[in-house]
Coordinates of N, CA and C in Angstrom, one line a residue:
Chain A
X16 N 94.7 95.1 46.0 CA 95.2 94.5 47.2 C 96.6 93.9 46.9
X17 N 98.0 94.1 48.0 CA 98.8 93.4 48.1 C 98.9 92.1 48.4
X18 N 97.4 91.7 48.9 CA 97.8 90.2 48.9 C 98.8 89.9 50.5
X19 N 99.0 88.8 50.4 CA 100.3 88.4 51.6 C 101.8 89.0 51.3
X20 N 102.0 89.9 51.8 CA 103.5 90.2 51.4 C 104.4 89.8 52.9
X21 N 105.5 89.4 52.4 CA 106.4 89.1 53.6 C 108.0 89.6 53.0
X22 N 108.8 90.1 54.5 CA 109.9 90.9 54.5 C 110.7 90.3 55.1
X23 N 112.4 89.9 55.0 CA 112.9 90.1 53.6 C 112.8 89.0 52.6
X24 N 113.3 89.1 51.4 CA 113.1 87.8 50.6 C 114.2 86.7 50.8
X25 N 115.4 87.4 51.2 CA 116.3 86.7 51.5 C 117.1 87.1 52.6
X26 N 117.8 85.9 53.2 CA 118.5 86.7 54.9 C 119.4 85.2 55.0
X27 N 120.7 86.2 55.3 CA 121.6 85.0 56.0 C 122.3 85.6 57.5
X28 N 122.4 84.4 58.0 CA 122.3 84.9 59.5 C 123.7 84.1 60.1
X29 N 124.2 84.2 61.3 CA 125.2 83.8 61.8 C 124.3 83.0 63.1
X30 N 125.1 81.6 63.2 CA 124.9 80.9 64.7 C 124.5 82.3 65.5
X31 N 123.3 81.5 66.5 CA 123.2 82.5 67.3 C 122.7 83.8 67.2
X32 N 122.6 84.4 66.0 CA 121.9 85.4 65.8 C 120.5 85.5 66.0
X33 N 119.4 86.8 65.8 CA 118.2 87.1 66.4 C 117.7 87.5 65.0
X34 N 116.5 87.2 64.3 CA 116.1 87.9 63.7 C 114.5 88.1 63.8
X35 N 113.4 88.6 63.0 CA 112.4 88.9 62.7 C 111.9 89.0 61.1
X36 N 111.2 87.8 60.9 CA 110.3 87.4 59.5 C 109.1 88.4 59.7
X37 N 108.6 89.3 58.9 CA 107.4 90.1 58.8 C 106.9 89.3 58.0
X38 N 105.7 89.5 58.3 CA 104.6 89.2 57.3 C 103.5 90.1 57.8
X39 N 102.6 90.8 56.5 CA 101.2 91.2 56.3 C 100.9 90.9 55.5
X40 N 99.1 91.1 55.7 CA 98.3 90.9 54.8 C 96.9 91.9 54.8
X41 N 96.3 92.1 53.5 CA 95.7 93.7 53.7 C 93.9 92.8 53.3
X42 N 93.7 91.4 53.1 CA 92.5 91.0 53.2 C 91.7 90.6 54.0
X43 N 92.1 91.4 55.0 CA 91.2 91.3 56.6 C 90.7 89.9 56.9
X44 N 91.9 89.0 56.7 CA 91.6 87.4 57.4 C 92.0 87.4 58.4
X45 N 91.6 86.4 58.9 CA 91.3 86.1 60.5 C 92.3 85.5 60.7
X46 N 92.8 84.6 59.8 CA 93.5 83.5 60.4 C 95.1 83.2 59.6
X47 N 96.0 83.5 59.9 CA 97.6 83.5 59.5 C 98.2 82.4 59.8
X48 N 99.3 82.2 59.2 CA 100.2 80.6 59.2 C 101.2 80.9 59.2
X49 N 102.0 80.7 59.5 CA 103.5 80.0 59.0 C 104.4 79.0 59.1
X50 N 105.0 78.5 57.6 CA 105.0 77.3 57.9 C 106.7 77.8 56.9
X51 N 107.5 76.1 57.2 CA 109.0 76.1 56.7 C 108.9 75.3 55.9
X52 N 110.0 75.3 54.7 CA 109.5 74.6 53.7 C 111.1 74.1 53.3
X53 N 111.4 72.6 54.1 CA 113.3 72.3 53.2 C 113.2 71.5 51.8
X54 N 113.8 71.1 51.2 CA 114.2 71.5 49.9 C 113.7 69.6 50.1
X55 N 112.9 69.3 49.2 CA 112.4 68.3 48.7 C 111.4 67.8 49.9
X56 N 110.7 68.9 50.8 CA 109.9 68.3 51.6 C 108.6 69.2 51.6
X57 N 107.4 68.5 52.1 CA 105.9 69.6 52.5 C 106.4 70.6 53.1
X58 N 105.0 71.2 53.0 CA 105.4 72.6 53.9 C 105.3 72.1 55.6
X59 N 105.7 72.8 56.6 CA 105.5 72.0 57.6 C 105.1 73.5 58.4
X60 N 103.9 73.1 59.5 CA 103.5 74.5 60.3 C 104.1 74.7 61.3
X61 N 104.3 76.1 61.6 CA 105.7 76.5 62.6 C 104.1 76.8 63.7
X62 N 103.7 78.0 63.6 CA 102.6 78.7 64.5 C 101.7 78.9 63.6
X63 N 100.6 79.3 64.0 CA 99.7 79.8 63.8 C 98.2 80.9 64.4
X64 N 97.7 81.8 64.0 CA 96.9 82.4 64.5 C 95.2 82.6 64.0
X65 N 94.1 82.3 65.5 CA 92.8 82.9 64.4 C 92.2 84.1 65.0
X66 N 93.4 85.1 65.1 CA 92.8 86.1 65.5 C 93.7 87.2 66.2
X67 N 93.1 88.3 66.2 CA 94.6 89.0 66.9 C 94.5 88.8 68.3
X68 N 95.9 88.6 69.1 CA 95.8 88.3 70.9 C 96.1 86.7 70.4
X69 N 95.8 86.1 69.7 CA 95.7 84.6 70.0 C 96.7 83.4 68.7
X70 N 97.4 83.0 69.3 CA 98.3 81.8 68.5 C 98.4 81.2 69.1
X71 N 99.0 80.0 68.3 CA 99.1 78.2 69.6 C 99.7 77.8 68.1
X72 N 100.5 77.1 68.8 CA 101.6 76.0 68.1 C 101.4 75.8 67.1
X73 N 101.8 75.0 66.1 CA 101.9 74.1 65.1 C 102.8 73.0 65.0
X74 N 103.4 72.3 64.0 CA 103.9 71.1 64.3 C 105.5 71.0 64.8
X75 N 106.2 72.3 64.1 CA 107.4 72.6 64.4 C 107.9 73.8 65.0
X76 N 107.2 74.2 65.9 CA 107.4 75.2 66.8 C 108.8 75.4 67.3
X77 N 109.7 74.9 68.2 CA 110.8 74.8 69.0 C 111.9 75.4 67.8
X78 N 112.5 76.9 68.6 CA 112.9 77.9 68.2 C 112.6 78.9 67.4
X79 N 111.2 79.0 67.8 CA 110.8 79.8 67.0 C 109.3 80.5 68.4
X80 N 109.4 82.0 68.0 CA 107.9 82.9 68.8 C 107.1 83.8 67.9
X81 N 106.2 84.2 67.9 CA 105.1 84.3 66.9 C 104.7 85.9 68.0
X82 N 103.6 86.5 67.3 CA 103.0 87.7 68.0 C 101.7 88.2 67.0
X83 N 100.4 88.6 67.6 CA 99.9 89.0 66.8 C 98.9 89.8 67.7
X84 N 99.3 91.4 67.0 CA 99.0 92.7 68.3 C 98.0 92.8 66.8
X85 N 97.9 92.8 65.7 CA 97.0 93.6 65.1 C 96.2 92.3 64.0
X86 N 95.1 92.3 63.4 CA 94.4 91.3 62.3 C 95.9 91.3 61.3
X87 N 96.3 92.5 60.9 CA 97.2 92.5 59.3 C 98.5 91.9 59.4
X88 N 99.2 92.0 60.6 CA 100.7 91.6 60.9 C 100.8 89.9 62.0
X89 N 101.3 89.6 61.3 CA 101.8 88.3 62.0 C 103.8 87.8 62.1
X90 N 104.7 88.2 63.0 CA 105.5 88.6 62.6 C 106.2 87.2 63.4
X91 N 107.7 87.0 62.6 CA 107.9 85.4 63.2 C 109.3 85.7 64.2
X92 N 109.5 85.6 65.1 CA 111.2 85.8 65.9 C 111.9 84.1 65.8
X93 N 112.9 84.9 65.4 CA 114.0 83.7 65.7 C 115.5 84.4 66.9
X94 N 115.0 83.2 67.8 CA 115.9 84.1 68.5 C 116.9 83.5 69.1
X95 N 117.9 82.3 68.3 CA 118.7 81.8 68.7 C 119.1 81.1 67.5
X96 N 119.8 81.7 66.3 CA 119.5 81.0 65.1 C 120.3 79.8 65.1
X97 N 120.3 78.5 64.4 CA 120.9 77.4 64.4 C 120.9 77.0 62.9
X98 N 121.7 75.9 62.4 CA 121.7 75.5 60.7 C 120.4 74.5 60.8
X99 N 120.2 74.5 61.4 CA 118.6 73.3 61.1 C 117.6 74.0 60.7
X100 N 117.6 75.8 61.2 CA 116.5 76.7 60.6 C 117.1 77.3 59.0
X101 N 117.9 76.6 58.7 CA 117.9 76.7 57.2 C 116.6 76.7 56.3
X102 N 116.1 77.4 55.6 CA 114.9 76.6 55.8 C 114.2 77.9 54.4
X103 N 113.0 78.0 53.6 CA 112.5 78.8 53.0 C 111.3 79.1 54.1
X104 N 110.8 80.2 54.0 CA 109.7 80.4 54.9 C 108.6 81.2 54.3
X105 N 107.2 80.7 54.3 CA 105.9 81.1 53.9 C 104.9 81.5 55.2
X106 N 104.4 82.8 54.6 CA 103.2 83.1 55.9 C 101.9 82.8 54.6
X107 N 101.0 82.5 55.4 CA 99.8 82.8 54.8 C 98.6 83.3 55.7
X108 N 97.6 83.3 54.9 CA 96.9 83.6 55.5 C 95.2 83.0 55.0
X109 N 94.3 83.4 55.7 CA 93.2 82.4 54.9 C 91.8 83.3 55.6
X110 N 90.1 83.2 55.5 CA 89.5 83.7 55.9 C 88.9 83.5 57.1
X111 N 89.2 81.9 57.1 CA 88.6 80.8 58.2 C 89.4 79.9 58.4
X112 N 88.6 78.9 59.1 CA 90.3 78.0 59.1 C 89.8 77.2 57.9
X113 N 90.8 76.0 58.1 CA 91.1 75.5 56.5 C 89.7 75.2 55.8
X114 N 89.1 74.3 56.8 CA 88.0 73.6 55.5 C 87.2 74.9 55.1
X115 N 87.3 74.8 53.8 CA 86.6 75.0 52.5 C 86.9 76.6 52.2
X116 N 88.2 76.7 53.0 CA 89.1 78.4 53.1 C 90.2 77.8 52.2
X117 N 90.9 78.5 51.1 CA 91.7 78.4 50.7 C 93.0 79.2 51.6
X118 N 94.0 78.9 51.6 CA 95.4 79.9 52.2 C 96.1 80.1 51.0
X119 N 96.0 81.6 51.3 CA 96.7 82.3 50.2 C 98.4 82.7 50.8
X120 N 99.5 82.1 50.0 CA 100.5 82.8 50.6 C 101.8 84.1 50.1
X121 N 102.5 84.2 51.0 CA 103.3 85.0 50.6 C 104.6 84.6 50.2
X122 N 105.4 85.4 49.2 CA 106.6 84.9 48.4 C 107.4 84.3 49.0
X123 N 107.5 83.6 50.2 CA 108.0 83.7 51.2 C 109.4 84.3 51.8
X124 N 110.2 83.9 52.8 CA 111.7 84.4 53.0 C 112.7 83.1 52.7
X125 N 113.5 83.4 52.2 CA 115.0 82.2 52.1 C 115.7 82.7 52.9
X126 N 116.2 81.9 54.0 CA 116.8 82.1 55.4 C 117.9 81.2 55.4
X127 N 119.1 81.7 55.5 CA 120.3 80.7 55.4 C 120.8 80.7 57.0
X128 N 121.4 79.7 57.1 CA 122.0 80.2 58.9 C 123.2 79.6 58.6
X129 N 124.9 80.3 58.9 CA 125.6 79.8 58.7 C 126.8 79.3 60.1
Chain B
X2 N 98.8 60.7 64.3 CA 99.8 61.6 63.3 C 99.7 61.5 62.1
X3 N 99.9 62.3 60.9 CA 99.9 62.1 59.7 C 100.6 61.7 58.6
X4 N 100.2 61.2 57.5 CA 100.8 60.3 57.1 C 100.5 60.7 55.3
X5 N 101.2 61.6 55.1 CA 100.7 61.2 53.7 C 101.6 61.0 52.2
X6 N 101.6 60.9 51.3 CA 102.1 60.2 50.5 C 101.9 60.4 49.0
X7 N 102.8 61.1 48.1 CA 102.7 61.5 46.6 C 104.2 61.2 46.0
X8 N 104.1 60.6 45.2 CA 105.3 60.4 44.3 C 106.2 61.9 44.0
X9 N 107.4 61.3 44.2 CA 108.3 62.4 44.2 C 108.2 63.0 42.7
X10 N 108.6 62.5 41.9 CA 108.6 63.3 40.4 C 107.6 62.2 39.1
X11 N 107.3 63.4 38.2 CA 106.6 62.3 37.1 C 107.2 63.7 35.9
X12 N 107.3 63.0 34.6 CA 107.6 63.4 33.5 C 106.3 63.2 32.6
X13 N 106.2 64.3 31.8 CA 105.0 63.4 30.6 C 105.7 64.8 29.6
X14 N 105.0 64.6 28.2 CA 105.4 64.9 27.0 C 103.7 66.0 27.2
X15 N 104.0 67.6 26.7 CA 102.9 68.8 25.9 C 101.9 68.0 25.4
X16 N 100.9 68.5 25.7 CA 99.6 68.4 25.4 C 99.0 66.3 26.1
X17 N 99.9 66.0 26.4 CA 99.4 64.4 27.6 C 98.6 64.6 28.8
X18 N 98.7 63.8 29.6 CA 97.7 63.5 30.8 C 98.3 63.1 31.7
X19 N 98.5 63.9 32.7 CA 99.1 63.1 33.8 C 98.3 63.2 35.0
X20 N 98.2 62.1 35.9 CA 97.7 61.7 37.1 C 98.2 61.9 38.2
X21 N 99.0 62.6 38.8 CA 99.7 63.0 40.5 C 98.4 62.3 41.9
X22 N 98.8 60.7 42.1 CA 98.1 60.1 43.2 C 98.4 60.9 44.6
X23 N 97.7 61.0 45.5 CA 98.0 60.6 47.0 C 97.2 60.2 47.8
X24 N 97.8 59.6 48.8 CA 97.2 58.5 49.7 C 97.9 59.4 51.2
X25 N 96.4 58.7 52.1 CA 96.7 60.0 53.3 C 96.3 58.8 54.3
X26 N 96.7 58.8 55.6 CA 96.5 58.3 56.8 C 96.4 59.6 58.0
X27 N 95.5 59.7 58.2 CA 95.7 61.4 59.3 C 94.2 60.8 60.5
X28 N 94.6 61.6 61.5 CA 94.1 61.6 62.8 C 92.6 62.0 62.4
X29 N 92.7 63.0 61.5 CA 91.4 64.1 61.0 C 91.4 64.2 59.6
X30 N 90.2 64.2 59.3 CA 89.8 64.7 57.8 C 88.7 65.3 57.8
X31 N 89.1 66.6 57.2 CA 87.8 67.4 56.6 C 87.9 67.6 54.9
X32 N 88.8 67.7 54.2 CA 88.7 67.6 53.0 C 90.2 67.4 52.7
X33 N 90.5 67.9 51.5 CA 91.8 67.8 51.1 C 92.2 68.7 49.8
X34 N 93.0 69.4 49.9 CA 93.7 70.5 49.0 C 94.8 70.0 48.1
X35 N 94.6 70.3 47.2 CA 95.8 70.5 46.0 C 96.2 71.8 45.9
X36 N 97.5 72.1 45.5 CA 98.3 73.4 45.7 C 99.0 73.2 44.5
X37 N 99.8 74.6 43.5 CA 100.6 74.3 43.1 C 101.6 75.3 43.1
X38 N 102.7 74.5 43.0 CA 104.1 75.4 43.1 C 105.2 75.7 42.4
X39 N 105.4 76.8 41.9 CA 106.3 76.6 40.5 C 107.7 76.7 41.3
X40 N 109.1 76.8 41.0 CA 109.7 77.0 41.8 C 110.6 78.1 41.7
X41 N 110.4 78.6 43.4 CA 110.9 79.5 44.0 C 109.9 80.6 43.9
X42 N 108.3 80.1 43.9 CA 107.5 80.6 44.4 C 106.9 79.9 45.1
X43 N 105.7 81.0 45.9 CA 104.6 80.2 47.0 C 103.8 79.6 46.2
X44 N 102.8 78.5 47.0 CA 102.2 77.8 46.4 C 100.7 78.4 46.1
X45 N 99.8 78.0 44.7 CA 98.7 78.4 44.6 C 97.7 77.6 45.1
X46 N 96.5 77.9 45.0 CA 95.3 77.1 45.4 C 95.2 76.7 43.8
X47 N 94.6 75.2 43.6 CA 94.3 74.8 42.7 C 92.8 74.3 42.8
X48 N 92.5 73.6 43.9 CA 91.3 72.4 44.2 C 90.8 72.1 45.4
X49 N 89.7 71.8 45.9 CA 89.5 71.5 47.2 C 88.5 70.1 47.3
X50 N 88.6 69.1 47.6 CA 87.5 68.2 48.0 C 86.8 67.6 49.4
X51 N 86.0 67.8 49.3 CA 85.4 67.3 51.1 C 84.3 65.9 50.6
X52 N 83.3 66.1 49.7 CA 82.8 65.2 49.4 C 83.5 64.0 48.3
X53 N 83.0 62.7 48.0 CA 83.8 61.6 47.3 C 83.5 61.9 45.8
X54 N 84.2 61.7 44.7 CA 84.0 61.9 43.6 C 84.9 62.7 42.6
X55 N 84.5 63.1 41.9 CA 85.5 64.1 40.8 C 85.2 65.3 40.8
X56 N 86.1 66.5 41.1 CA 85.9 67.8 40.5 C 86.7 68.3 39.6
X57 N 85.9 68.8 38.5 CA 86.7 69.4 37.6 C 86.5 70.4 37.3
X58 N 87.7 71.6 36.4 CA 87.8 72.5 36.5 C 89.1 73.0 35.4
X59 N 88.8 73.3 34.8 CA 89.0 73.5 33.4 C 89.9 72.3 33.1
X60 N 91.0 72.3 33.2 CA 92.0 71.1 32.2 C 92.6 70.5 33.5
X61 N 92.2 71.1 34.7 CA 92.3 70.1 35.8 C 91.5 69.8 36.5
X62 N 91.2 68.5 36.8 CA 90.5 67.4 38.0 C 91.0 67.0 39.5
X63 N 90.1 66.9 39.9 CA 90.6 66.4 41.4 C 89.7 65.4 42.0
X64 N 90.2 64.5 42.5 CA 89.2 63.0 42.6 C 89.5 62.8 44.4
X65 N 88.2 62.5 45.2 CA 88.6 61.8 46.3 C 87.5 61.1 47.0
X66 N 88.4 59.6 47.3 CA 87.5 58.6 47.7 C 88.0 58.6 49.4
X67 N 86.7 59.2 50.3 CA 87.4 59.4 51.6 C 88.1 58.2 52.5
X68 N 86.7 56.6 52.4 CA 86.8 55.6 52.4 C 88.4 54.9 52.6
X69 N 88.8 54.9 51.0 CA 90.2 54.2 50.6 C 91.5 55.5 51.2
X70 N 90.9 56.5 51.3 CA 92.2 57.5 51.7 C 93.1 57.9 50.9
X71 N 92.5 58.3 49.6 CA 93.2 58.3 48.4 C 92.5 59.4 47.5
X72 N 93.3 60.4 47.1 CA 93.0 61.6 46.0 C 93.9 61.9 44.8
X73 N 93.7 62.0 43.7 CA 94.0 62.2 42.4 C 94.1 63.5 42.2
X74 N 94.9 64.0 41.1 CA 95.3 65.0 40.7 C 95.4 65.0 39.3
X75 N 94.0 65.6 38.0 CA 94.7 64.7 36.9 C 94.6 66.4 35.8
X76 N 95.8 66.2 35.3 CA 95.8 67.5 34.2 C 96.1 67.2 32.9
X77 N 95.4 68.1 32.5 CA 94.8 67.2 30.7 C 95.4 68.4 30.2
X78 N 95.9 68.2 28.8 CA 96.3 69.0 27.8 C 97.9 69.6 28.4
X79 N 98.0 69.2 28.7 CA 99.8 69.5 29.5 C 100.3 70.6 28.4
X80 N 100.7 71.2 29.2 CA 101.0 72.9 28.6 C 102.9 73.1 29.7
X81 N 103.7 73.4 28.7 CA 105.1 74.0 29.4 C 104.9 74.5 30.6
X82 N 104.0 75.6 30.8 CA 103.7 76.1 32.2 C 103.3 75.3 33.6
X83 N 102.9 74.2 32.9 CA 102.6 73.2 34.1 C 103.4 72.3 34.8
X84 N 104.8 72.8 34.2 CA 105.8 72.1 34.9 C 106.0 73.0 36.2
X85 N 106.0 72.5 37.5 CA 106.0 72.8 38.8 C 105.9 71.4 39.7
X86 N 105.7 72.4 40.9 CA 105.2 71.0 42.1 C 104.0 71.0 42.6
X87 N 103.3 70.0 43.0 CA 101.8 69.7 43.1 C 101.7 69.4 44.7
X88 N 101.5 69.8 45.5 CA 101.4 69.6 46.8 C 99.4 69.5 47.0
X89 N 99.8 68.0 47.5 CA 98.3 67.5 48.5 C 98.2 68.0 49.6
X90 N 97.6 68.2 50.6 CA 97.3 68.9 51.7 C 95.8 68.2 52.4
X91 N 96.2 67.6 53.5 CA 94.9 67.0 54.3 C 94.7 68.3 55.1
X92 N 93.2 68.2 54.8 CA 92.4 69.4 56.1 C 91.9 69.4 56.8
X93 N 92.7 69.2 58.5 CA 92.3 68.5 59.5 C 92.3 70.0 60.8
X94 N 91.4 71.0 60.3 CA 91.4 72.2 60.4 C 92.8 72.9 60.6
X95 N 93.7 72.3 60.7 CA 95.2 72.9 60.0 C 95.4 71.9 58.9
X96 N 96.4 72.4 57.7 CA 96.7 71.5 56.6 C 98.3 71.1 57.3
X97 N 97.8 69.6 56.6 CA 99.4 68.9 56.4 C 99.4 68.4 55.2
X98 N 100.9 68.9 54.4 CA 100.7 68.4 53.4 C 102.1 67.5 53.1
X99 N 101.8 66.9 52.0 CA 102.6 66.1 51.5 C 103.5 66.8 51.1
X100 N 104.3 66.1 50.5 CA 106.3 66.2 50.0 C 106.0 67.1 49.0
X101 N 104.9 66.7 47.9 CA 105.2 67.4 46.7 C 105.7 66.5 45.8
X102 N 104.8 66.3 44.7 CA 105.5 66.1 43.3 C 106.0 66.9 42.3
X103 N 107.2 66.7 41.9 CA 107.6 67.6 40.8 C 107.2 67.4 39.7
X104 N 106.7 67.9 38.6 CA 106.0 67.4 37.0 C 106.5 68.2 36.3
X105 N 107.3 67.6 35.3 CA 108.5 67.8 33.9 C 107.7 67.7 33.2
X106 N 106.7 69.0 32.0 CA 106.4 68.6 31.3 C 107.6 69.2 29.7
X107 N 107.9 68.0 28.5 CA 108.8 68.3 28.0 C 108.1 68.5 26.5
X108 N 108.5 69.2 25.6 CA 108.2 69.4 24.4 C 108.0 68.1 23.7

């Protein structure tokens, strides 16, 4: 098993630009994250999903849209880039939701916005 | 809202004992996660606690008193490799976690 993989490992982007964070995972969990991680702080949750067809917010949502057409893919849009989404970015994923699920993540992406 | 709380950095000396505290104030509690993170990787699962007490697990422990709002993180026999960051996580069926402590361990 690959585990959580996510695409690319690193990306710099211009004001304003559009991009797309992939992420899969091949251990048929239910339930995907992603969260942003700035440099001397927790991880913080952008979206989240427990299931395919269905996601709902997390704590830092605003500029950022989520999608999830299949269980394996959970893919992230940025579609107005700004320097505040400076940011490292982790998907994970887990079996169930949190209690007593571990979330396993992926290497994540380093996202520069200049 | 949540609220929680781990010392930014601790240092200790190979083969010592160090303690990584945190203290949580959150809307919800179902248990609480330790993570670790080396850097410029994702973080691992290390530990989970729901009930109050000690779990341990090979040269690491994990302690939580739900009561006081307070969980321990304690690693025995400090090994070079265990220099990283230790991220707490409240599990309020989404995690929030803390800042992260960094731990120097030095020859």
């Amino acid at each position: 098993n690959a585990g959580v993989t996510q695409t690319p490992k690193f990306r710099i982007l211009k004001i304003g630009q559009s991009m797309t964070l992939q992420c899969a995972q091949d251990m048929n969990h239910n339930y995907m994250y992603w969260y942003r991680q700035d440099p001397g702080m927790g991880l913080k949750l952008i979206y989240y999903s427990v299931g395919a067809g269905i996601t709902d917010k997390g704590e830092v949502p605003n500029g950022y849209n989520v999608s999830r057409s299949t269980t394996e893919d959970f893919p992230l849009r940025l579609e107005l880039a700004a320097p505040s989404q400076t940011s490292v970015y982790f998907c994970a994923s887990s079996y169930g939701l949190a209690s007593y699920n571990e979330q396993f993540f992926g290497p994540g992406t380093r996202l520069t916005v200049l | 809202g949540q609220n929680i709380d781990q010392p930014t950095e601790m240092t200790a000396t190979e083969g010592a004992i160090v303690q990584i505290n945190c203290t949580y104030q959150t809307s919800g509690f179902n248990g609480l996660f330790w993570y670790q993170q080396h850097a410029g990787e994702a973080p691992t699962f290390l530990s989970y606690n729901v009930l109050d007490g000690l779990e341990e697990k090979g040269r690491f422990s994990s302690f939580l008193s739900r009561s006081k709002g307070y969980s321990y993180l304690l690693l025995k026999e400090l090994q070079m490799k265990d220099s990283a960051s230790y991220l707490c996580a409240v599990d309020d069926y989404k995690l929030s976690f803390g800042a992260g402590t960094t731990v120097t361990v030095r020859a």
